CSV table of C-alpha atoms in Angstrom, one decimal:
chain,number,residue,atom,x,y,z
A,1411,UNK,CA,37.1,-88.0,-15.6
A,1412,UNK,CA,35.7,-90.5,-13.2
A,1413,UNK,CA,32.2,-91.3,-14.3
A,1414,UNK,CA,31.5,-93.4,-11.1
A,1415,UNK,CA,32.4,-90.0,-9.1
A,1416,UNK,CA,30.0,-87.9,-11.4
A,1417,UNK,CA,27.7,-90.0,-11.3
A,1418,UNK,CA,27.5,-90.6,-7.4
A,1419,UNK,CA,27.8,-86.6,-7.0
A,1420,UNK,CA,24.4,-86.2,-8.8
A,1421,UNK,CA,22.3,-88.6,-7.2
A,1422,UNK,CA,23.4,-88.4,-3.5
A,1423,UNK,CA,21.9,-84.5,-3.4
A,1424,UNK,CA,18.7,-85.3,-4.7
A,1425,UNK,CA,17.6,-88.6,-2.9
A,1426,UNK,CA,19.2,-92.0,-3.2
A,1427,UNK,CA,21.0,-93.5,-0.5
A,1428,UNK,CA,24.7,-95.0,-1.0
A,1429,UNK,CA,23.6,-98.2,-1.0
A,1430,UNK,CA,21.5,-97.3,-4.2
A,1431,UNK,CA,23.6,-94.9,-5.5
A,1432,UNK,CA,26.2,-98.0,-5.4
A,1433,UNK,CA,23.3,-100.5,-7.1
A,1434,UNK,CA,22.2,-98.0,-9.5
A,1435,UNK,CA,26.1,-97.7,-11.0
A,1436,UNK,CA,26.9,-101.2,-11.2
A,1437,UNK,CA,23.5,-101.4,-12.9
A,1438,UNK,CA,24.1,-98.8,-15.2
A,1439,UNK,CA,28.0,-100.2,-15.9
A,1440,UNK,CA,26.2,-103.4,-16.3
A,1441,UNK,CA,23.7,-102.3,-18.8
A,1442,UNK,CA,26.0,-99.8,-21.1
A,1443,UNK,CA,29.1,-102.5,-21.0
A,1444,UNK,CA,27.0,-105.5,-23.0
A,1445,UNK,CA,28.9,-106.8,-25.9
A,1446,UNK,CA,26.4,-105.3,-28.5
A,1447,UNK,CA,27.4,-102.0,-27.6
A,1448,UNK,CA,29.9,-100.5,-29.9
A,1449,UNK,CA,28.9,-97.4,-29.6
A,1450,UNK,CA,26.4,-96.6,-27.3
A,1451,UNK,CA,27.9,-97.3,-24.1
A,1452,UNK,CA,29.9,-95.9,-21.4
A,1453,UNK,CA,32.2,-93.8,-23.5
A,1454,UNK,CA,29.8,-92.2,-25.4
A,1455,UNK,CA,28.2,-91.2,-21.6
A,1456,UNK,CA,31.2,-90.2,-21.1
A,1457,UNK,CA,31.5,-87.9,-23.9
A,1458,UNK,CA,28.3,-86.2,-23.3
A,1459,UNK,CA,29.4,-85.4,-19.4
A,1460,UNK,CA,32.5,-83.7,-20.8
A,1461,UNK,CA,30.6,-81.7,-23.0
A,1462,UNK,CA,27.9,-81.1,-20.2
A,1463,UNK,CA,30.9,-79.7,-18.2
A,1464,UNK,CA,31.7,-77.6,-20.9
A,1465,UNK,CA,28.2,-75.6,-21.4
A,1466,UNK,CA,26.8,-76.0,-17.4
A,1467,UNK,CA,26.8,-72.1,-17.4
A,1468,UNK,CA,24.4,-72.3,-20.2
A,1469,UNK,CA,21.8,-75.0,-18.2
A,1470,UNK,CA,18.8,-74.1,-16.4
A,1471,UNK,CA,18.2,-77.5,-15.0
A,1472,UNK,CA,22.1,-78.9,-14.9
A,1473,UNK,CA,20.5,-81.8,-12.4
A,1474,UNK,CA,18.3,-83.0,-14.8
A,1475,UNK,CA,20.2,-83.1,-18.0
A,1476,UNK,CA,23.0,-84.5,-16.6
A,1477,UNK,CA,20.5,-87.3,-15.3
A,1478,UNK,CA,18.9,-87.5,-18.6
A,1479,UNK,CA,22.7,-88.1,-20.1
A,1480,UNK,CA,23.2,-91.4,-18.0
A,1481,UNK,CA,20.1,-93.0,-19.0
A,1482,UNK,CA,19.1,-91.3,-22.2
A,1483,UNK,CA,20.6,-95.1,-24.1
A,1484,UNK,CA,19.9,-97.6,-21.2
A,1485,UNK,CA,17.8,-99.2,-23.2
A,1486,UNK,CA,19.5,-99.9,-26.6
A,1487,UNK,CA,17.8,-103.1,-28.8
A,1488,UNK,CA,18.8,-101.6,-32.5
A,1489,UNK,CA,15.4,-104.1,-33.9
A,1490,UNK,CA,13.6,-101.5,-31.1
A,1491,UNK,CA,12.4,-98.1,-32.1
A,1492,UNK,CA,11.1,-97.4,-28.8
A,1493,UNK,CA,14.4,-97.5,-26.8
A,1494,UNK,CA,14.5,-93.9,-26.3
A,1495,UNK,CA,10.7,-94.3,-24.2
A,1496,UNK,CA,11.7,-97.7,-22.8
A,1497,UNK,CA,15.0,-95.7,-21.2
A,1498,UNK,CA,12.4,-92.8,-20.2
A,1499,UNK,CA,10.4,-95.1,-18.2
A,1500,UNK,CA,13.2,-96.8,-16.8
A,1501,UNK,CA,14.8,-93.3,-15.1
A,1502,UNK,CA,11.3,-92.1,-14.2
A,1503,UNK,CA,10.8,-95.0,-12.3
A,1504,UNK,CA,13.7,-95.6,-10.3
A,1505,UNK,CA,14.2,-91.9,-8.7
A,1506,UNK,CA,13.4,-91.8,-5.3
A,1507,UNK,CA,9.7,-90.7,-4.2
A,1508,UNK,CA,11.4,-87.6,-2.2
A,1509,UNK,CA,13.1,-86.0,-5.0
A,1510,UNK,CA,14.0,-82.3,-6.3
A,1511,UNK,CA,14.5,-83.7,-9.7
A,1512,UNK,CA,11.8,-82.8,-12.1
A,1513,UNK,CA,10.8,-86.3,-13.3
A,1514,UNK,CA,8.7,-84.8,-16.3
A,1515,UNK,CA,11.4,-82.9,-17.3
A,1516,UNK,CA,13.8,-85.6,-17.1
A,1517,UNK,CA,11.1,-88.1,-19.2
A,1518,UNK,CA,10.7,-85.4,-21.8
A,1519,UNK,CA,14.6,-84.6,-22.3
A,1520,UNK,CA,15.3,-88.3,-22.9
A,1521,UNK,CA,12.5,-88.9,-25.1
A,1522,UNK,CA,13.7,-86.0,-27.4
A,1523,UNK,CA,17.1,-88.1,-27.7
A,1524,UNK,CA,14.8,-90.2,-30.4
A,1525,UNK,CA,14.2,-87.3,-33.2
A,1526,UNK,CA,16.4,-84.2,-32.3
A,1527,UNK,CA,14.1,-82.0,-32.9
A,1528,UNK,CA,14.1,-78.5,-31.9
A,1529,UNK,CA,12.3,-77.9,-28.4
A,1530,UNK,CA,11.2,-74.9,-26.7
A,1531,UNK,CA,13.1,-75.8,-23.5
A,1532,UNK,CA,16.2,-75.0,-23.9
A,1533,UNK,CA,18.3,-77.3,-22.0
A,1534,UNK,CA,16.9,-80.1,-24.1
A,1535,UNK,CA,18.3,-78.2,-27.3
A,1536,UNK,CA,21.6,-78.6,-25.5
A,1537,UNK,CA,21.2,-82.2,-24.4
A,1538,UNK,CA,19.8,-83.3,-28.1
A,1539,UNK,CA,23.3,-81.3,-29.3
A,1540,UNK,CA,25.7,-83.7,-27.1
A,1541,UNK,CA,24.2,-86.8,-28.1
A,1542,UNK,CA,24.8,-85.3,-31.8
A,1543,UNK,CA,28.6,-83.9,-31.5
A,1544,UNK,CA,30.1,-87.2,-32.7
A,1545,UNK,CA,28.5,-86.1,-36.4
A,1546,UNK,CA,31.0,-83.0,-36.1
A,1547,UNK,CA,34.0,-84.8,-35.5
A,1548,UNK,CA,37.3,-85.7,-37.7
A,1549,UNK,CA,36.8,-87.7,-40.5
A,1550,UNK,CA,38.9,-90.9,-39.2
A,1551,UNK,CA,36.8,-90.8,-35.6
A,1552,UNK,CA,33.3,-90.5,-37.6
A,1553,UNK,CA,34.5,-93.4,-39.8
A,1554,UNK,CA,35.3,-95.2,-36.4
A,1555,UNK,CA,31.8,-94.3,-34.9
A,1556,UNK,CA,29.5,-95.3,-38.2
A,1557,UNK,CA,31.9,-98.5,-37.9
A,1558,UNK,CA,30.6,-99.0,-34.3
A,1559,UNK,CA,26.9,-98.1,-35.5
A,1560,UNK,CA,27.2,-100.5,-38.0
A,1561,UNK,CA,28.3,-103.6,-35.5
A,1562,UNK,CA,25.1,-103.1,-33.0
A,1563,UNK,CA,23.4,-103.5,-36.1
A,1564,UNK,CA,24.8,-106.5,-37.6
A,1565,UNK,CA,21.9,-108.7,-37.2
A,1566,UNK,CA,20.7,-106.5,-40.9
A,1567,UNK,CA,22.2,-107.7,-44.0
A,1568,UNK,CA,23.9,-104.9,-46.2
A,1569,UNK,CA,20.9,-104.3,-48.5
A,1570,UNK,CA,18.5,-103.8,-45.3
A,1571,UNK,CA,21.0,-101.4,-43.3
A,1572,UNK,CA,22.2,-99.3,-45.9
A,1573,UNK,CA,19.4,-97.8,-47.1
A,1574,UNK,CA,17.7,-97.8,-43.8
A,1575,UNK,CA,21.0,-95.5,-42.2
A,1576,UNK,CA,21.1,-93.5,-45.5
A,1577,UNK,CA,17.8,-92.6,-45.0
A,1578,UNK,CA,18.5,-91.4,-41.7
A,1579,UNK,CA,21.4,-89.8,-42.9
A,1580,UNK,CA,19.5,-87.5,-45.3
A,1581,UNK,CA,16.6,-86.5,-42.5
A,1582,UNK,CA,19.4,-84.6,-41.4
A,1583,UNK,CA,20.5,-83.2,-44.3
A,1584,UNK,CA,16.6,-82.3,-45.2
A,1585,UNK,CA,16.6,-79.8,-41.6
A,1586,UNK,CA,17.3,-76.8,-41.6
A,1587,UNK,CA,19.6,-77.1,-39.1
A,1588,UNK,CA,21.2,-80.2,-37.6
A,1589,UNK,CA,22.3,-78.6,-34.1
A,1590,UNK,CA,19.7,-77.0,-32.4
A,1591,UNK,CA,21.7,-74.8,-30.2
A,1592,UNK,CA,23.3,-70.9,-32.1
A,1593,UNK,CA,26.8,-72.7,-30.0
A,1594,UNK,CA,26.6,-75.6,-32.2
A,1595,UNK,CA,25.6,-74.7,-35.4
A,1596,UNK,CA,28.2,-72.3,-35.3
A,1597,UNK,CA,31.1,-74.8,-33.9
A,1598,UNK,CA,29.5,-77.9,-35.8
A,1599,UNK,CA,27.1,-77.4,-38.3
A,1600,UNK,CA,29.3,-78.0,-41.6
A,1601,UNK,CA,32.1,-80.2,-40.5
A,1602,UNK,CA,28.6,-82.2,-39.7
A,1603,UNK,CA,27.1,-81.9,-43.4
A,1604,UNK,CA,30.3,-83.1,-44.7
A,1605,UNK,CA,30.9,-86.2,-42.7
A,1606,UNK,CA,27.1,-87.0,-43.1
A,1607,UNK,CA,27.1,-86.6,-46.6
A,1608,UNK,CA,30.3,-88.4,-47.2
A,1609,UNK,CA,29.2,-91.6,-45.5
A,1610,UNK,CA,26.2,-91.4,-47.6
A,1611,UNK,CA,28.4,-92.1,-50.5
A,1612,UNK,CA,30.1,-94.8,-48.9
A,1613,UNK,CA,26.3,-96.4,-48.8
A,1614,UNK,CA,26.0,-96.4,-52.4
């Protein structure tokens, strides 16, 4: 898949130019291709726009979640915790004035991408579920992503960041549900548990 192409092909219909369309990429490339970024960066947009591809059937506002997908981390500081509003903010504020994209929808999904919790809109119970899939996945690719999580945070020693990402960890276990999508939970759900609550164990 051609991100570039995807990502050109969403914001030429609903108001930037091609000279900001090509701006707003290499921005964006910029921004998710930092050094610090293990994890979230590019692929991991990636990886959400191939599972948005899979469900767009399902999607009421495909424009806006897919939107929401490539900015939803452009903000990443892992001393932050208010990345998820920062990269809100940012999207808001650069659409174009004469838009058809629904700007408070678009804030709202991405600032759901902090506590995935369930929401009454729909499509942001489907955009919360992409961002989670890499939970679900085979052992030696989870190991590889909570390896990646654990290099954007290597500014924390080992007694700070293991008990902060176990506690994280464990708000998941403590939900009822981790997906928040009937597709997911039924694909996902346990394959999820089991990764989560093995690399708990690995935390000590």
């Amino acid at each position: 898949m051609n991100l570039k192409q995807k990502f050109s092909g969403l914001l030429a219909p609903i108001g930037f130019d091609e000279n900001e369309i090509e701006r707003n990429w290499l921005d964006l490339e910029t921004t998710y291709s930092t050094k610090s970024r293990h994890y979230h960066n590019l692929t991991h947009i990636k990886d959400m726009v191939e599972c948005f591809e899979i469900y767009l059937d399902k999607l009421q506002f495909p424009n806006e979640v897919l939107f929401s997908i490539f900015y939803h981390d452009y903000v990443y500081k892992s001393s932050k915790k208010d990345n998820e509003l920062k990269s809100a903010e940012y999207a808001v504020k650069i659409l174009p004035k004469e838009t058809n994209l629904n700007s408070q929808l678009v804030f709202d999904m991405i600032c759901a991408t902090q506590l995935h919790q369930h929401n009454e809109i729909e499509d942001i119970n489907w955009l919360i579920d992409f961002d989670l899939k890499v939970l679900a996945r085979d052992w030696d690719d989870y190991k590889i992503y909570f390896e990646q999580i654990r290099k954007e945070y290597r500014i924390y020693p080992d007694f700070l960041y293991k008990p902060g990402r176990a506690k994280a960890l464990k708000h998941f276990l403590d939900n009822e549900f981790i997906f928040q999508t009937e597709e997911f939970r039924k694909l996902y759900e346990e394959k999820a548990r089991v990764n989560i609550k093995k690399e708990i164990l690995l935390l000590g």
